[in-house]
Short mmCIF file of C-alpha atoms in Angstrom, two decimals:
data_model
loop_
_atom_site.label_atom_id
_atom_site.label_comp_id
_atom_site.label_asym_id
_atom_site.label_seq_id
_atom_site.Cartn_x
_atom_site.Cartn_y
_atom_site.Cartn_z
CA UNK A 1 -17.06 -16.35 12.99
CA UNK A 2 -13.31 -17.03 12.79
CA UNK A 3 -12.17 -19.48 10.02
CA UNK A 4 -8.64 -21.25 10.00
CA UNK A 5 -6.46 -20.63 6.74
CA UNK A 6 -3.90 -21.92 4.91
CA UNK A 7 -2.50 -20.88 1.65
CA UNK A 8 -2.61 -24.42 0.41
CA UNK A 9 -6.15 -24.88 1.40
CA UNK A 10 -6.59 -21.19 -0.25
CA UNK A 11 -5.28 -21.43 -3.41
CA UNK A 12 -5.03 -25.19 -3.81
CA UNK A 13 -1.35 -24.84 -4.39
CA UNK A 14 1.03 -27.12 -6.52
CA UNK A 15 4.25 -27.35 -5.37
CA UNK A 16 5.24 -25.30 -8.54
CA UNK A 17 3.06 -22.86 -7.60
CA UNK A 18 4.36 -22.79 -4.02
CA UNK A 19 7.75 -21.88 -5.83
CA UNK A 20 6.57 -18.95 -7.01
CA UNK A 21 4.78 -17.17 -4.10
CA UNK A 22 7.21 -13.77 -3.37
CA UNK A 23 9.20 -13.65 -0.06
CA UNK A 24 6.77 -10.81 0.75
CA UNK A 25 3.90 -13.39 0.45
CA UNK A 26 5.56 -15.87 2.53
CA UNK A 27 5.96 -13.20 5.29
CA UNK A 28 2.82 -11.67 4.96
CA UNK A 29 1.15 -15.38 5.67
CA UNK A 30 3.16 -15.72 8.66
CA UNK A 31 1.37 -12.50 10.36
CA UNK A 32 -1.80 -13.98 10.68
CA UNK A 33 -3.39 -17.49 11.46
CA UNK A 34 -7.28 -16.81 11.70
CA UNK A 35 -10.13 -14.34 9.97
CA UNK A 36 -12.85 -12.60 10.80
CA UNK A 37 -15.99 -13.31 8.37
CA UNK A 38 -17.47 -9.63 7.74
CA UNK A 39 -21.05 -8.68 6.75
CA UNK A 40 -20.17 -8.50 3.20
CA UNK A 41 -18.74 -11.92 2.74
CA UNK A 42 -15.06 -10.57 2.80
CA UNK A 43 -12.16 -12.23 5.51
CA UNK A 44 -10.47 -9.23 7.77
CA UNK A 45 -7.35 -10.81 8.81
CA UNK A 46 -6.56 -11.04 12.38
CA UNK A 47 -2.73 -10.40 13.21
CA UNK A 48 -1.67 -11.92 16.28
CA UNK A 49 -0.44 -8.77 18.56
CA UNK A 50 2.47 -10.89 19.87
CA UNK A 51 5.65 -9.64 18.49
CA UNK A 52 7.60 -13.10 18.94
CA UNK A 53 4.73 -14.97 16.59
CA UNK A 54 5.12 -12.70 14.14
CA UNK A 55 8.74 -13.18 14.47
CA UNK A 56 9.87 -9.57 15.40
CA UNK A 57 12.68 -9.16 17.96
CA UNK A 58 10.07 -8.01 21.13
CA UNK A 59 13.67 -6.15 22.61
CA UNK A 60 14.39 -4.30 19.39
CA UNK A 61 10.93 -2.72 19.51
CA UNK A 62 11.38 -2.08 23.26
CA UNK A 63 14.65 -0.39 22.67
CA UNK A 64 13.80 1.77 19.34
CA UNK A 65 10.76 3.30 21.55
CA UNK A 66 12.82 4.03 24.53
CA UNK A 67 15.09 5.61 21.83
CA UNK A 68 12.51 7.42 19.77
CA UNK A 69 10.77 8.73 22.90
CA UNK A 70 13.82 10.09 24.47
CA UNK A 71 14.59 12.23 20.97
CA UNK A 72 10.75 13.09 20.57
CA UNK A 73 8.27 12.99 22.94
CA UNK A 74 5.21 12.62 20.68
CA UNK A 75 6.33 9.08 19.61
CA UNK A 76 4.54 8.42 22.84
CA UNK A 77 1.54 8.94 21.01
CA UNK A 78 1.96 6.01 18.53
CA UNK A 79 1.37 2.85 18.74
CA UNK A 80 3.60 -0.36 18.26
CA UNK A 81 2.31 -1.17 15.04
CA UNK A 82 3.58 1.53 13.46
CA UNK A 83 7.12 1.41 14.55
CA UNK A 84 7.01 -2.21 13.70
CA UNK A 85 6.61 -1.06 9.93
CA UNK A 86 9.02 1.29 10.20
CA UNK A 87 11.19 -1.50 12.00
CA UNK A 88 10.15 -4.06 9.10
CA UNK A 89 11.20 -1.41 6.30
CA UNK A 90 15.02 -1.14 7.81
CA UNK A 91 15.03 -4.89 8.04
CA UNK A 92 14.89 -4.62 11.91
CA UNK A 93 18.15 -2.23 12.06
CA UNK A 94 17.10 -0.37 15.28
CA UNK A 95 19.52 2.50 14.18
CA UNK A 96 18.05 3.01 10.70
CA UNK A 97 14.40 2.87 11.78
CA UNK A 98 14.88 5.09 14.46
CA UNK A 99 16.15 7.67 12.14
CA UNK A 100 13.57 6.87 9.52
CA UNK A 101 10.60 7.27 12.41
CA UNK A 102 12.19 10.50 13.65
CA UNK A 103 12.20 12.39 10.00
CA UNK A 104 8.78 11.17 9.36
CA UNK A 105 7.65 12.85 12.74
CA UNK A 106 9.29 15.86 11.72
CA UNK A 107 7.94 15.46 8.39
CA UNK A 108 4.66 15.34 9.36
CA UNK A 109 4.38 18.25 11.94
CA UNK A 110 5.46 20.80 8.38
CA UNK A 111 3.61 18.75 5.96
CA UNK A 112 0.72 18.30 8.03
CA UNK A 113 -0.02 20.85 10.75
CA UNK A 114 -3.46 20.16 11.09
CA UNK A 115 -3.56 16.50 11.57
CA UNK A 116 -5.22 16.75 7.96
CA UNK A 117 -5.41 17.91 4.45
CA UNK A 118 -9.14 19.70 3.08
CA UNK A 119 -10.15 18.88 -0.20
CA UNK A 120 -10.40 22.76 -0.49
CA UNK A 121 -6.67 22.48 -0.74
CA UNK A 122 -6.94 19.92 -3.53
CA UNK A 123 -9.72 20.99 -6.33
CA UNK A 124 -7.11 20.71 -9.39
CA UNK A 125 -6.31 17.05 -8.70
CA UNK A 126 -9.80 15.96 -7.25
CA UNK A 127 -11.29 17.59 -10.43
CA UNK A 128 -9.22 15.05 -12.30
CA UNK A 129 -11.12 12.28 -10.40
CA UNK A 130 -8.21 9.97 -10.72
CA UNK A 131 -8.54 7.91 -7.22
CA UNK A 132 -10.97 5.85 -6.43
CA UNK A 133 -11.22 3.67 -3.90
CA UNK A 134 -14.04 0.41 -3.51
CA UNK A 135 -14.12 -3.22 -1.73
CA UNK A 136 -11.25 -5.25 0.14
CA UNK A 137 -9.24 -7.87 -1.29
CA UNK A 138 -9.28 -11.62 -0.31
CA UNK A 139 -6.96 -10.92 3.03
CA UNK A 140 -8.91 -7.77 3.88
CA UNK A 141 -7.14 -4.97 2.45
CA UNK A 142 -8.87 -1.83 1.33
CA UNK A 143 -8.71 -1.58 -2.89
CA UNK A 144 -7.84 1.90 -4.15
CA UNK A 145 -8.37 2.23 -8.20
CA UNK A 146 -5.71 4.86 -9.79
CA UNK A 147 -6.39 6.01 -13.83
CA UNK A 148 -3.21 7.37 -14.76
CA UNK A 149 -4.67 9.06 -18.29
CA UNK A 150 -6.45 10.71 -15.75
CA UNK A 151 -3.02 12.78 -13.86
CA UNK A 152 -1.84 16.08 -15.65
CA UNK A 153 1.33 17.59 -14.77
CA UNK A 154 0.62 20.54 -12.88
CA UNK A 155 1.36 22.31 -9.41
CA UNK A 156 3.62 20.43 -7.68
CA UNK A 157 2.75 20.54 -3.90
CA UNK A 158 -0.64 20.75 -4.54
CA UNK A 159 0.05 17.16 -6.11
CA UNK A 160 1.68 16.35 -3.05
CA UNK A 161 -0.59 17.24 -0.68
CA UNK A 162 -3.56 14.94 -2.60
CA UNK A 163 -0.86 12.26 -2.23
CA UNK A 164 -1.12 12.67 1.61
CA UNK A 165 -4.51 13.23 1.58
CA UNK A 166 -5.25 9.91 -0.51
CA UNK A 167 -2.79 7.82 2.21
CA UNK A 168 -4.42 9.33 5.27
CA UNK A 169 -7.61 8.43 3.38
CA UNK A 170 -7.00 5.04 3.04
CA UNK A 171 -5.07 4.00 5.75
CA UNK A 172 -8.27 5.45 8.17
CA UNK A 173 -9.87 2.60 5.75
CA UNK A 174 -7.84 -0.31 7.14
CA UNK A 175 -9.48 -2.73 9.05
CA UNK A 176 -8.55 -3.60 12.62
CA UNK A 177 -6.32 -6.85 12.13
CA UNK A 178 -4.44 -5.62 8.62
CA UNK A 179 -2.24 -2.92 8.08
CA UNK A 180 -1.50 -2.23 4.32
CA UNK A 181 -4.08 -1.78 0.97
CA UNK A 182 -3.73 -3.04 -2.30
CA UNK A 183 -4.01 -0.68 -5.67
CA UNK A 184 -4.83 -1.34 -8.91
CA UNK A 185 -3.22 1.09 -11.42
CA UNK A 186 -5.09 1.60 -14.70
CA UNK A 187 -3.04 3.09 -17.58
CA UNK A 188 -5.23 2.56 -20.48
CA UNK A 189 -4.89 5.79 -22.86
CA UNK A 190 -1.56 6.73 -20.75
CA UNK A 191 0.46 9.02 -23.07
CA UNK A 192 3.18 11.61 -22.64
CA UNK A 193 1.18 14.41 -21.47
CA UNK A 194 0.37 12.05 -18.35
CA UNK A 195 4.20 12.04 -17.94
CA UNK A 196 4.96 13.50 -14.52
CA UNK A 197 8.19 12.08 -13.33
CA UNK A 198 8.56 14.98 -10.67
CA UNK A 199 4.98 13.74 -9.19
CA UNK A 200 5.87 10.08 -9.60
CA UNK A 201 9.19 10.40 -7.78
CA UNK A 202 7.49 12.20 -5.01
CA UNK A 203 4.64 10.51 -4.59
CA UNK A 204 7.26 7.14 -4.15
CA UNK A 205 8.96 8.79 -1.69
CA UNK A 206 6.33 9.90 0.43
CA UNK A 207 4.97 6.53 -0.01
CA UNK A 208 8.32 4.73 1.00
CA UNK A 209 9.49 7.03 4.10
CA UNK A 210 6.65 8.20 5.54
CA UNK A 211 4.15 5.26 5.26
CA UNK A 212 6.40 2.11 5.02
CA UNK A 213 4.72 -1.26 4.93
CA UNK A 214 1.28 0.04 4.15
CA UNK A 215 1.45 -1.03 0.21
CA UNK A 216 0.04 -4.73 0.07
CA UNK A 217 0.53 -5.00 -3.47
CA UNK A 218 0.21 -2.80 -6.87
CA UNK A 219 -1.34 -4.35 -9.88
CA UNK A 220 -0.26 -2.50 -12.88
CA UNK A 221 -3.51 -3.17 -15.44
CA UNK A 222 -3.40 -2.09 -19.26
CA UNK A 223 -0.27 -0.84 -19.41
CA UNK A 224 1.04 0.61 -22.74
CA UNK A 225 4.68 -0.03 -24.27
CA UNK A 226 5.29 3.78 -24.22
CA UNK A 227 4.56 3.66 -20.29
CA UNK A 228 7.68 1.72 -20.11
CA UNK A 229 10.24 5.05 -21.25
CA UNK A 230 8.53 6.68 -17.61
CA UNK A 231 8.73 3.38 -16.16
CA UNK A 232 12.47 3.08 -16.53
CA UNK A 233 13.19 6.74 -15.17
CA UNK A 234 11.35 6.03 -12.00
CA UNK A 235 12.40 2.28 -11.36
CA UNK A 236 15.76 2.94 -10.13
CA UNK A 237 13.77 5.08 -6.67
CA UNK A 238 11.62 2.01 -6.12
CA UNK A 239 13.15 -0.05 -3.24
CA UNK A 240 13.86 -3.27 -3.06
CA UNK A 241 10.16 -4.25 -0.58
CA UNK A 242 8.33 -2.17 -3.05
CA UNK A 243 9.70 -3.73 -6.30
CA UNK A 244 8.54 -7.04 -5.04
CA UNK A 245 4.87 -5.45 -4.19
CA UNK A 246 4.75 -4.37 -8.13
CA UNK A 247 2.91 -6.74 -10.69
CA UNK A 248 2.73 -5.84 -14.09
CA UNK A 249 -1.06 -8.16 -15.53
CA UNK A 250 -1.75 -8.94 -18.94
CA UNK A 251 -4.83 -7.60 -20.42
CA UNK A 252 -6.01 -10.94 -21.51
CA UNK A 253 -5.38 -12.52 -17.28
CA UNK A 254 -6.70 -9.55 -16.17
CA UNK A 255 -10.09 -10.16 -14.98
CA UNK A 256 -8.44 -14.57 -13.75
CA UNK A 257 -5.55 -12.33 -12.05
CA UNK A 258 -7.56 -10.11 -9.78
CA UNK A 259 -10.07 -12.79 -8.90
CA UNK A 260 -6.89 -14.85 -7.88
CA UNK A 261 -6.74 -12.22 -4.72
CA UNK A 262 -10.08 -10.15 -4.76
CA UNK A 263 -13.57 -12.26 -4.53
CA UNK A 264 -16.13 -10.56 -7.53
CA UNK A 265 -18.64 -9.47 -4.69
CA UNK A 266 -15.59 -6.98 -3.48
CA UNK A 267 -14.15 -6.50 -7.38
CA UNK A 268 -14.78 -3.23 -8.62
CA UNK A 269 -17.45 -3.14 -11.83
CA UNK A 270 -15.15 -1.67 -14.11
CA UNK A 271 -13.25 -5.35 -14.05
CA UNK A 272 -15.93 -7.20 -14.24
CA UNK A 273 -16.98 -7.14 -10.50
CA UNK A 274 -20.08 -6.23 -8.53
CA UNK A 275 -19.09 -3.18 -6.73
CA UNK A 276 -19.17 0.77 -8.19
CA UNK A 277 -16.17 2.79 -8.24
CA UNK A 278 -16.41 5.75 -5.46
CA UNK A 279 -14.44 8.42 -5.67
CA UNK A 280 -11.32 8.69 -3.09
CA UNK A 281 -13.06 12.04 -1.45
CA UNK A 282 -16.59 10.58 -1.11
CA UNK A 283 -14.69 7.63 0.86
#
């Protein structure tokens, strides 16, 4: 069953209200016209493969993979939509994003060998059970549940490794027709021994270079005034597209501010929604 939508028909917009959707918003409508009713009740987006109605320069693609392929010849192996996010996080420079796609291939032949990570590799941060991930949000997007009281400074790469393992986790998640998730990050009880600016910074970066365009949005839920002293050390990495992905919620909107994007069949039970939490390496 495919059903037409609109954001005004969606949300019931005012034209104040229109005014404040995010540029990323506006963009993000323009990628799709129709969805896909699932079992569960939930939309799945369908994105419109053609490059020119999602208002990509078709040539610019052509070009970077004639580019890409020439300087690595496993870029043969991926597909358009990926070097359209890597395109989209360069702000179409062919140059830049050819040089971003490039590192991230060499990236990922050292940081993942295998084609994956075990969680035998990962028991210190699993045994945290800090990542969760449960239900899609109104446009289809998988929901992944972060407690951040949860996180303890530790081992470094072994840290950095879960952080790959969670984004190869979820992005196996996404439905066909969407491309990014959305994440809810829970820092009730956060205190300075869940300070880890090291793991922050390089979880952002992995996040930013190496999977670009795959955050939907990051709801920032309970957050406590001393968060803001790590918030302020780490801000200045966050990039521009990312920044605009980042919404800090009120304690007393949060339950009207997540229904706003997620239905309450697909809400997770610990905001008042119908589904159970599962953790990230049961997913």
């Amino acid at each position: 069953m495919a059903t037409q939508l609109s954001r005004s028909e969606e949300r019931n917009a005012t034209p104040k209200e229109k005014l404040e959707w995010t540029k990323e918003e506006e963009e993000e409508e323009k990628e799709f016209k129709e969805c896909v009713e699932e079992p569960n009740g939930s939309l799945t987006p369908v994105i419109d493969d053609s490059l020119e109605s999602n208002e990509l320069d078709k040539q610019k693609l052509a070009i970077m993979r004639a580019f890409v392929e020439g300087e690595d010849s496993s870029a043969k192996d991926v597909d358009d939509f990926m070097l359209r996010r890597f395109l989209r996080a360069r702000d179409l420079d062919i140059e830049k994003a050819s040089a971003m796609f490039l590192k991230y291939l060499s990236w990922r032949r050292s940081a993942i060998p295998g084609g994956f990570i075990s969680v035998s590799e990962l028991s210190t941060n699993l045994a945290h059970n800090k990542l969760f991930m449960q239900g899609v949000d109104k446009k289809g997007r998988p929901i992944v549940v972060g407690f951040g009281n949860r996180h303890k400074q530790g081992n470094l790469e072994e840290f950095i490794r879960f952080v790959i393992f969670f984004l190869e986790k979820v992005c196996s998640r996404i439905p066909r027709g969407q491309e990014k998730f959305v994440c809810i990050g829970d820092l009730q009880g956060w205190g300075y021994s869940n300070s880890d600016i090291r793991g922050y910074r390089a979880a952002l970066s992995i996040l930013q270079d190496c999977y670009p365009e795959r955050l939907g949005k990051l709801y920032l839920v309970h957050v406590p005034y001393i968060f803001m002293t790590a918030w302020k050390m780490v801000y200045p990495f966050i990039d521009k597209k990312t920044k605009n992905k980042i919404s800090f919620v009120e304690d007393k909107k949060l339950k009207s501010t997540l229904l706003d994007d997620i239905n309450e069949s697909q809400l997770p039970d610990a905001y008042g929604g119908k589904l159970s939490l599962v953790p990230i390496q049961d997913c």
